[in-house]
Amino acid sequence: MNNIQKTIVQCASIVMVAAVAMIPVQVEAAPLPANSVGTAQLKAGAVTTGKIKAGAVTTTRIKAGAVTTGRIKAGAVTTTRIKAGAVTTGRIKAGAVTTGKIANG
């Protein structure tokens, strides 16, 4: 094979590689085993309200003690965000409401 033939073969190989690279390929993610992704695997800010499916977070799915005053962002709980009938005497911890915690008005 002379130099011209080698050059033609090399150019043809490059064109074939480029053509194959332009073919759309569908890649599917493999399913993850249950409980394989936790807090340690998530980037900070990766989970946002907009990314959570409606109805995905319910009281039955929240671990007891997982939501504490220290974990609630200031201003996140307001009267407009509390469902009617959600706060009842039976749901308030004894001693949780004191005169010092009640706002005037």
Coordinates of N, CA, C and O in Angstrom, one line a residue:
M1 N 0.9 -1.2 0.0 CA 0.0 0.0 0.0 C 0.9 1.2 0.0 O 1.8 1.4 0.8
N2 N 0.7 2.1 -1.0 CA 1.5 3.3 -1.0 C 1.0 4.4 -0.1 O -0.1 4.3 0.5
N3 N 1.7 5.5 0.0 CA 1.3 6.6 0.9 C -0.1 7.2 0.6 O -0.8 7.6 1.5
I4 N -0.4 7.4 -0.6 CA -1.7 7.9 -1.0 C -2.8 7.0 -0.5 O -3.8 7.4 0.0
Q5 N -2.7 5.7 -0.7 CA -3.7 4.7 -0.3 C -3.8 4.8 1.2 O -4.9 4.7 1.8
K6 N -2.7 4.9 1.9 CA -2.7 4.9 3.4 C -3.5 6.2 3.9 O -4.3 6.1 4.8
T7 N -3.2 7.3 3.2 CA -3.9 8.5 3.6 C -5.4 8.4 3.4 O -6.2 8.8 4.2
I8 N -5.8 7.8 2.2 CA -7.2 7.6 1.9 C -7.8 6.7 3.0 O -8.9 7.0 3.5
V9 N -7.2 5.7 3.4 CA -7.7 4.7 4.4 C -7.8 5.5 5.7 O -8.8 5.3 6.4
Q10 N -6.8 6.3 6.1 CA -6.9 7.0 7.3 C -8.0 8.0 7.3 O -8.8 8.2 8.3
C11 N -8.2 8.7 6.2 CA -9.3 9.7 6.1 C -10.6 9.0 6.2 O -11.6 9.5 6.9
A12 N -10.8 7.9 5.5 CA -12.0 7.1 5.6 C -12.3 6.6 7.0 O -13.5 6.7 7.5
S13 N -11.3 6.2 7.7 CA -11.4 5.8 9.1 C -11.9 7.0 10.0 O -12.8 6.8 10.8
I14 N -11.4 8.1 9.8 CA -11.7 9.3 10.5 C -13.2 9.7 10.3 O -14.0 9.9 11.2
V15 N -13.6 9.6 9.0 CA -15.0 9.9 8.6 C -15.9 8.9 9.2 O -17.0 9.3 9.8
M16 N -15.6 7.6 9.3 CA -16.4 6.6 9.9 C -16.6 6.8 11.4 O -17.7 6.7 11.9
V17 N -15.5 7.1 12.0 CA -15.5 7.4 13.5 C -16.4 8.6 13.8 O -17.3 8.6 14.7
A18 N -16.3 9.7 13.0 CA -17.1 10.9 13.2 C -18.6 10.5 12.9 O -19.5 11.0 13.6
A19 N -18.9 9.7 11.9 CA -20.2 9.4 11.6 C -20.9 8.6 12.7 O -22.0 8.8 13.1
V20 N -20.1 7.6 13.3 CA -20.6 6.8 14.4 C -20.8 7.7 15.6 O -21.8 7.5 16.3
A21 N -20.0 8.6 15.8 CA -20.1 9.5 17.0 C -21.4 10.3 16.9 O -21.9 10.8 17.9
M22 N -21.9 10.6 15.7 CA -23.1 11.4 15.6 C -24.4 10.6 15.7 O -25.5 11.1 15.7
I23 N -24.3 9.3 15.8 CA -25.5 8.4 15.9 C -26.1 8.6 17.3 O -25.4 8.4 18.3
P24 N -27.4 9.0 17.5 CA -27.9 9.1 18.8 C -28.0 7.8 19.5 O -28.4 6.8 18.9
V25 N -27.6 7.8 20.7 CA -27.6 6.6 21.6 C -28.4 6.9 22.8 O -28.3 7.9 23.5
Q26 N -29.3 5.9 23.1 CA -30.1 6.1 24.3 C -29.5 5.3 25.4 O -29.2 4.1 25.3
V27 N -29.2 5.9 26.5 CA -28.6 5.3 27.7 C -29.6 5.3 28.8 O -30.1 6.3 29.2
E28 N -29.8 4.1 29.4 CA -30.8 4.0 30.5 C -30.0 3.8 31.8 O -29.0 3.0 31.8
A29 N -30.4 4.4 32.8 CA -29.8 4.2 34.1 C -30.3 2.9 34.7 O -31.4 2.5 34.6
A30 N -29.3 2.2 35.4 CA -29.7 1.0 36.0 C -30.5 1.3 37.3 O -30.2 2.3 38.0
P31 N -31.5 0.5 37.7 CA -32.2 0.8 38.9 C -31.3 0.7 40.1 O -30.4 -0.2 40.1
L32 N -31.5 1.5 41.1 CA -30.7 1.5 42.3 C -31.3 0.6 43.3 O -32.5 0.5 43.4
P33 N -30.5 -0.1 44.1 CA -31.0 -1.0 45.1 C -31.7 -0.1 46.2 O -31.4 1.1 46.4
A34 N -32.7 -0.7 46.8 CA -33.5 0.1 47.9 C -32.5 0.5 49.0 O -31.5 -0.2 49.3
N35 N -32.7 1.8 49.4 CA -32.0 2.4 50.5 C -30.5 2.6 50.2 O -29.6 2.6 51.1
S36 N -30.1 2.7 48.9 CA -28.7 2.8 48.5 C -28.3 4.3 48.4 O -27.1 4.6 48.4
V37 N -29.3 5.2 48.4 CA -28.9 6.6 48.4 C -29.5 7.3 49.6 O -30.6 7.2 50.0
G38 N -28.6 8.0 50.3 CA -28.9 8.7 51.5 C -28.3 10.0 51.6 O -27.8 10.5 50.6
T39 N -28.4 10.6 52.7 CA -27.9 12.0 52.9 C -26.4 12.1 52.5 O -26.0 13.1 51.8
A40 N -25.6 11.1 52.8 CA -24.1 11.2 52.5 C -23.9 11.2 50.9 O -22.9 11.8 50.5
Q41 N -24.8 10.7 50.1 CA -24.6 10.6 48.7 C -25.2 11.9 48.0 O -24.9 12.1 46.8
L42 N -25.9 12.7 48.7 CA -26.6 13.8 48.0 C -25.7 15.1 48.2 O -25.1 15.4 49.2
K43 N -25.6 15.9 47.1 CA -24.9 17.2 47.1 C -25.8 18.1 47.9 O -27.0 18.1 47.9
A44 N -25.1 19.1 48.5 CA -25.9 20.2 49.2 C -26.8 20.9 48.2 O -26.3 21.2 47.2
G45 N -28.0 21.1 48.6 CA -29.0 21.8 47.8 C -29.5 20.9 46.6 O -30.3 21.4 45.8
A46 N -29.2 19.6 46.6 CA -29.7 18.8 45.5 C -31.2 18.5 45.5 O -31.8 18.3 44.5
V47 N -31.7 18.4 46.7 CA -33.2 18.2 46.9 C -33.9 19.5 47.2 O -33.6 20.1 48.2
T48 N -34.7 19.9 46.3 CA -35.5 21.2 46.5 C -37.0 20.9 46.5 O -37.4 19.8 46.0
T49 N -37.8 21.8 46.9 CA -39.2 21.6 46.9 C -39.7 21.3 45.5 O -40.6 20.5 45.3
G50 N -39.2 22.0 44.5 CA -39.6 21.8 43.2 C -39.3 20.4 42.6 O -40.0 20.0 41.6
K51 N -38.4 19.8 43.2 CA -38.0 18.4 42.7 C -38.7 17.3 43.4 O -38.6 16.1 43.0
I52 N -39.5 17.6 44.5 CA -40.1 16.6 45.2 C -41.6 16.4 44.7 O -42.3 17.3 44.5
K53 N -41.9 15.2 44.3 CA -43.2 14.8 43.8 C -44.3 15.1 44.8 O -44.1 14.9 46.0
A54 N -45.4 15.7 44.3 CA -46.5 16.0 45.2 C -47.0 14.8 45.9 O -47.1 13.7 45.3
G55 N -47.1 14.9 47.2 CA -47.6 13.7 48.0 C -46.5 12.8 48.4 O -46.7 11.8 49.1
A56 N -45.2 13.1 48.0 CA -44.1 12.2 48.3 C -43.7 12.2 49.8 O -43.2 11.3 50.4
V57 N -43.9 13.4 50.4 CA -43.5 13.6 51.8 C -44.8 13.7 52.6 O -45.5 14.7 52.5
T58 N -45.0 12.7 53.4 CA -46.2 12.7 54.3 C -45.8 12.4 55.7 O -44.7 12.0 56.0
T59 N -46.7 12.7 56.7 CA -46.4 12.5 58.1 C -46.0 11.0 58.3 O -45.1 10.8 59.2
T60 N -46.6 10.1 57.6 CA -46.2 8.7 57.9 C -44.8 8.3 57.4 O -44.2 7.3 57.8
R61 N -44.3 9.1 56.5 CA -42.9 8.8 55.9 C -41.8 9.6 56.6 O -40.6 9.4 56.3
I62 N -42.2 10.5 57.5 CA -41.2 11.3 58.2 C -40.9 10.6 59.6 O -41.7 10.3 60.4
K63 N -39.6 10.3 59.8 CA -39.1 9.6 61.0 C -39.4 10.4 62.2 O -39.2 11.7 62.2
A64 N -39.8 9.8 63.3 CA -40.1 10.5 64.5 C -38.9 11.3 65.0 O -37.8 10.7 65.0
G65 N -39.0 12.5 65.3 CA -37.9 13.4 65.7 C -37.1 14.0 64.6 O -36.1 14.7 64.9
A66 N -37.4 13.7 63.4 CA -36.7 14.2 62.2 C -36.8 15.7 62.0 O -35.9 16.4 61.5
V67 N -38.0 16.2 62.3 CA -38.3 17.6 62.1 C -38.3 18.3 63.5 O -39.1 18.0 64.3
T68 N -37.3 19.1 63.7 CA -37.2 19.8 65.0 C -37.1 21.3 64.7 O -36.9 21.7 63.6
T69 N -37.3 22.1 65.7 CA -37.2 23.6 65.6 C -36.0 24.0 64.9 O -36.0 24.9 64.1
G70 N -34.8 23.4 65.3 CA -33.5 23.8 64.7 C -33.4 23.5 63.2 O -32.6 24.1 62.5
R71 N -34.3 22.6 62.7 CA -34.2 22.3 61.3 C -35.2 23.0 60.4 O -35.2 22.9 59.2
I72 N -36.1 23.8 61.0 CA -37.1 24.5 60.3 C -36.5 26.0 60.0 O -36.2 26.7 60.9
K73 N -36.5 26.3 58.8 CA -36.1 27.6 58.3 C -37.0 28.7 58.9 O -38.2 28.6 59.0
A74 N -36.4 29.8 59.4 CA -37.1 30.9 59.9 C -38.1 31.4 58.9 O -37.8 31.6 57.7
G75 N -39.4 31.6 59.3 CA -40.4 32.0 58.5 C -41.1 31.0 57.6 O -41.9 31.2 56.8
A76 N -40.6 29.7 57.7 CA -41.1 28.6 56.9 C -42.5 28.2 57.3 O -43.3 27.7 56.5
V77 N -42.8 28.3 58.6 CA -44.1 27.9 59.1 C -44.9 29.1 59.4 O -44.6 29.9 60.3
T78 N -46.0 29.4 58.6 CA -46.8 30.5 58.8 C -48.3 30.1 58.9 O -48.6 28.9 58.5
T79 N -49.2 30.9 59.3 CA -50.6 30.5 59.4 C -51.2 30.2 58.1 O -52.0 29.3 58.0
T80 N -50.7 30.8 57.0 CA -51.2 30.5 55.7 C -50.8 29.1 55.2 O -51.4 28.5 54.3
R81 N -49.7 28.6 55.8 CA -49.2 27.3 55.3 C -49.7 26.1 56.2 O -49.4 25.0 55.9
I82 N -50.4 26.4 57.3 CA -50.9 25.4 58.2 C -52.3 25.0 57.8 O -53.2 25.9 57.7
K83 N -52.5 23.8 57.5 CA -53.8 23.3 57.0 C -54.8 23.4 58.2 O -54.5 23.2 59.3
A84 N -56.0 23.8 57.8 CA -57.1 24.0 58.8 C -57.3 22.7 59.6 O -57.4 21.6 58.9
G85 N -57.3 22.7 60.9 CA -57.5 21.6 61.7 C -56.3 20.7 61.9 O -56.3 19.7 62.6
A86 N -55.1 21.2 61.4 CA -53.9 20.4 61.6 C -53.3 20.6 63.0 O -52.6 19.6 63.5
V87 N -53.5 21.7 63.7 CA -53.0 21.9 65.0 C -54.2 21.7 66.0 O -55.1 22.6 66.0
T88 N -54.2 20.7 66.8 CA -55.2 20.4 67.8 C -54.6 20.2 69.1 O -53.3 19.9 69.2
T89 N -55.4 20.3 70.2 CA -54.8 20.1 71.5 C -54.1 18.8 71.6 O -53.0 18.7 72.2
G90 N -54.6 17.7 71.0 CA -54.0 16.4 71.1 C -52.7 16.3 70.4 O -51.9 15.4 70.8
R91 N -52.4 17.2 69.5 CA -51.1 17.2 68.8 C -50.1 18.1 69.4 O -48.9 18.1 69.0
I92 N -50.4 18.9 70.4 CA -49.5 19.8 71.0 C -48.9 19.1 72.2 O -49.6 18.7 73.1
K93 N -47.6 19.1 72.3 CA -46.8 18.5 73.4 C -47.1 19.3 74.7 O -47.2 20.5 74.7
A94 N -47.3 18.6 75.8 CA -47.5 19.2 77.1 C -46.4 20.2 77.4 O -45.2 19.9 77.2
G95 N -46.8 21.4 77.7 CA -45.8 22.4 78.1 C -45.2 23.2 76.9 O -44.3 24.0 77.0
A96 N -45.6 22.8 75.6 CA -45.0 23.4 74.4 C -45.5 24.8 74.2 O -44.8 25.6 73.7
V97 N -46.7 25.1 74.7 CA -47.3 26.5 74.5 C -47.3 27.1 75.9 O -48.0 26.7 76.8
T98 N -46.6 28.2 75.9 CA -46.5 29.0 77.2 C -46.9 30.4 76.9 O -46.8 30.9 75.7
T99 N -47.2 31.2 77.9 CA -47.5 32.6 77.7 C -46.4 33.4 77.1 O -46.6 34.3 76.3
G100 N -45.2 33.0 77.4 CA -44.0 33.6 76.8 C -43.8 33.4 75.3 O -43.1 34.1 74.6
K101 N -44.4 32.3 74.8 CA -44.3 32.0 73.4 C -45.5 32.5 72.6 O -45.5 32.4 71.3
I102 N -46.5 33.0 73.2 CA -47.7 33.5 72.5 C -47.5 35.0 72.2 O -47.2 35.8 73.0
A103 N -47.6 35.3 70.9 CA -47.5 36.7 70.4 C -48.7 37.5 70.8 O -49.8 37.0 70.8
N104 N -48.5 38.8 71.1 CA -49.6 39.7 71.4 C -50.4 39.9 70.1 O -49.9 40.1 69.0
G105 N -51.8 40.0 70.3 CA -52.6 40.3 69.2 C -53.3 39.1 68.6 O -54.0 39.0 67.7

